[in-house]
């Protein structure tokens, strides 16, 4: 079921090492399961975001409290390309071990569509102002 999901699903242990990686995560990030398992989650983040993420992750892993949160962020593909993502992150425990699972969606197309929509709205607004000026000048 998780390998047919349209979003990436990634689980990490309390040390931030990847322990599960679905097929969509392979497609999204460009790493095979063998390449990413037991590697740091930091591998999937742009360099400039790693220290802030590490601090937040250590705090969350240290307190051991369960939580679920959603956020928008930036991830990095194997080829170094950064891209916007929307994440839902949950924690879970198995015995004394603490784990994190994220469902990640690439929102590149959504952001492009929003930018195009804003540009079209701006062009429409300018055209309406020019039309109003024409009506005023002609009247």
Tab-separated table of C-alpha atoms in Angstrom:
chain	number	residue	atom	x	y	z
A	1	UNK	CA	0.000	0.000	0.000
A	2	UNK	CA	2.699	2.531	0.943
A	3	UNK	CA	4.651	1.721	-2.220
A	4	UNK	CA	1.660	2.719	-4.348
A	5	UNK	CA	1.187	6.040	-2.484
A	6	UNK	CA	1.431	9.217	-4.550
A	7	UNK	CA	3.470	10.901	-1.783
A	8	UNK	CA	6.881	10.016	-0.406
A	9	UNK	CA	6.765	8.202	2.924
A	10	UNK	CA	9.964	8.209	4.957
A	11	UNK	CA	10.605	6.926	8.475
A	12	UNK	CA	13.680	7.724	10.558
A	13	UNK	CA	14.939	6.539	13.920
A	14	UNK	CA	15.727	8.783	16.876
A	15	UNK	CA	19.221	9.372	15.455
A	16	UNK	CA	17.789	10.748	12.220
A	17	UNK	CA	18.760	7.750	10.086
A	18	UNK	CA	16.384	6.568	7.380
A	19	UNK	CA	14.811	3.205	8.206
A	20	UNK	CA	11.982	3.172	5.633
A	21	UNK	CA	11.695	4.663	2.157
A	22	UNK	CA	8.819	4.021	-0.264
A	23	UNK	CA	8.910	3.924	-4.084
A	24	UNK	CA	7.595	7.488	-4.440
A	25	UNK	CA	10.458	8.713	-2.219
A	26	UNK	CA	12.884	7.029	-4.633
A	27	UNK	CA	11.280	8.859	-7.556
A	28	UNK	CA	11.061	12.193	-5.742
A	29	UNK	CA	14.564	12.308	-4.276
A	30	UNK	CA	16.492	10.141	-6.759
A	31	UNK	CA	18.040	7.759	-4.224
A	32	UNK	CA	17.361	4.032	-4.298
A	33	UNK	CA	16.371	2.346	-1.063
A	34	UNK	CA	19.823	0.751	-0.797
A	35	UNK	CA	21.522	4.138	-1.226
A	36	UNK	CA	19.523	5.921	1.468
A	37	UNK	CA	18.807	3.344	4.183
A	38	UNK	CA	20.714	4.070	7.396
A	39	UNK	CA	21.933	7.419	6.031
A	40	UNK	CA	21.141	10.682	7.753
A	41	UNK	CA	17.948	12.516	6.922
A	42	UNK	CA	20.207	15.559	6.505
A	43	UNK	CA	21.135	14.087	3.101
A	44	UNK	CA	17.710	15.211	1.864
A	45	UNK	CA	18.068	18.838	2.952
A	46	UNK	CA	19.824	21.785	1.354
A	47	UNK	CA	23.065	22.635	3.158
A	48	UNK	CA	21.727	25.961	4.457
A	49	UNK	CA	18.817	24.232	6.260
A	50	UNK	CA	20.725	21.406	7.917
A	51	UNK	CA	21.853	23.030	11.169
A	52	UNK	CA	18.390	24.438	11.966
A	53	UNK	CA	16.803	21.080	11.168
A	54	UNK	CA	19.340	19.242	13.328
A	55	UNK	CA	18.559	21.484	16.304
A	56	UNK	CA	14.795	21.005	15.910
A	57	UNK	CA	15.157	17.263	15.329
A	58	UNK	CA	17.356	16.765	18.411
A	59	UNK	CA	14.847	18.635	20.542
A	60	UNK	CA	11.934	16.543	19.248
A	61	UNK	CA	13.855	13.267	19.519
A	62	UNK	CA	15.069	14.108	23.000
A	63	UNK	CA	11.725	14.793	24.610
A	64	UNK	CA	10.129	11.584	23.310
A	65	UNK	CA	6.642	13.110	23.208
A	66	UNK	CA	4.377	12.075	20.370
A	67	UNK	CA	3.223	14.782	17.984
A	68	UNK	CA	1.892	15.358	14.501
A	69	UNK	CA	2.571	18.530	12.591
A	70	UNK	CA	2.362	19.808	9.056
A	71	UNK	CA	4.722	22.284	7.502
A	72	UNK	CA	6.086	23.570	4.227
A	73	UNK	CA	9.810	23.374	3.626
A	74	UNK	CA	12.578	22.760	1.132
A	75	UNK	CA	14.117	19.401	0.265
A	76	UNK	CA	17.021	18.402	-1.954
A	77	UNK	CA	17.230	15.745	-4.645
A	78	UNK	CA	20.241	13.492	-5.187
A	79	UNK	CA	21.335	15.744	-8.083
A	80	UNK	CA	21.479	18.749	-5.707
A	81	UNK	CA	18.283	20.406	-6.944
A	82	UNK	CA	16.231	22.024	-4.174
A	83	UNK	CA	12.449	21.875	-4.372
A	84	UNK	CA	9.486	22.935	-2.192
A	85	UNK	CA	7.675	20.294	-0.173
A	86	UNK	CA	4.678	20.001	2.089
A	87	UNK	CA	5.222	17.564	4.956
A	88	UNK	CA	3.109	15.875	7.559
A	89	UNK	CA	5.356	14.578	10.339
A	90	UNK	CA	4.296	12.177	13.088
A	91	UNK	CA	6.177	10.458	15.865
A	92	UNK	CA	5.616	6.997	17.189
A	93	UNK	CA	7.155	4.708	19.752
A	94	UNK	CA	7.991	1.013	19.653
A	95	UNK	CA	8.998	-0.068	23.105
A	96	UNK	CA	11.545	2.493	24.274
A	97	UNK	CA	12.535	3.459	20.712
A	98	UNK	CA	11.259	6.738	19.229
A	99	UNK	CA	10.628	7.103	15.472
A	100	UNK	CA	9.449	9.773	13.020
A	101	UNK	CA	7.451	9.240	9.839
A	102	UNK	CA	6.917	11.930	7.218
A	103	UNK	CA	4.526	12.016	4.314
A	104	UNK	CA	6.066	14.386	1.798
A	105	UNK	CA	4.498	16.005	-1.257
A	106	UNK	CA	6.456	17.873	-3.940
A	107	UNK	CA	4.580	21.172	-4.367
A	108	UNK	CA	6.691	22.589	-7.201
A	109	UNK	CA	3.814	22.498	-9.701
A	110	UNK	CA	1.358	23.983	-7.209
A	111	UNK	CA	3.694	26.911	-6.527
A	112	UNK	CA	4.257	27.449	-10.255
A	113	UNK	CA	0.499	27.428	-10.851
A	114	UNK	CA	0.003	29.971	-8.048
A	115	UNK	CA	2.708	32.243	-9.501
A	116	UNK	CA	1.110	32.033	-12.963
A	117	UNK	CA	-2.329	32.775	-11.490
A	118	UNK	CA	-0.966	35.846	-9.662
A	119	UNK	CA	0.718	37.056	-12.866
A	120	UNK	CA	-2.516	36.645	-14.818
A	121	UNK	CA	-4.440	38.524	-12.120
A	122	UNK	CA	-1.891	41.348	-12.254
A	123	UNK	CA	-2.148	41.525	-16.063
A	124	UNK	CA	-5.943	41.551	-15.854
A	125	UNK	CA	-5.807	44.316	-13.241
A	126	UNK	CA	-3.488	46.407	-15.455
A	127	UNK	CA	-5.731	45.834	-18.483
A	128	UNK	CA	-8.802	46.909	-16.502
A	129	UNK	CA	-7.014	50.069	-15.325
A	130	UNK	CA	-5.973	50.891	-18.897
A	131	UNK	CA	-9.552	50.342	-20.065
A	132	UNK	CA	-10.829	52.652	-17.312
A	133	UNK	CA	-8.317	55.308	-18.331
A	134	UNK	CA	-9.438	54.944	-21.952
A	135	UNK	CA	-13.085	55.367	-20.976
A	136	UNK	CA	-12.216	58.458	-18.873
A	137	UNK	CA	-10.104	59.973	-21.653
A	138	UNK	CA	-12.786	59.269	-24.280
A	139	UNK	CA	-15.609	60.589	-22.110
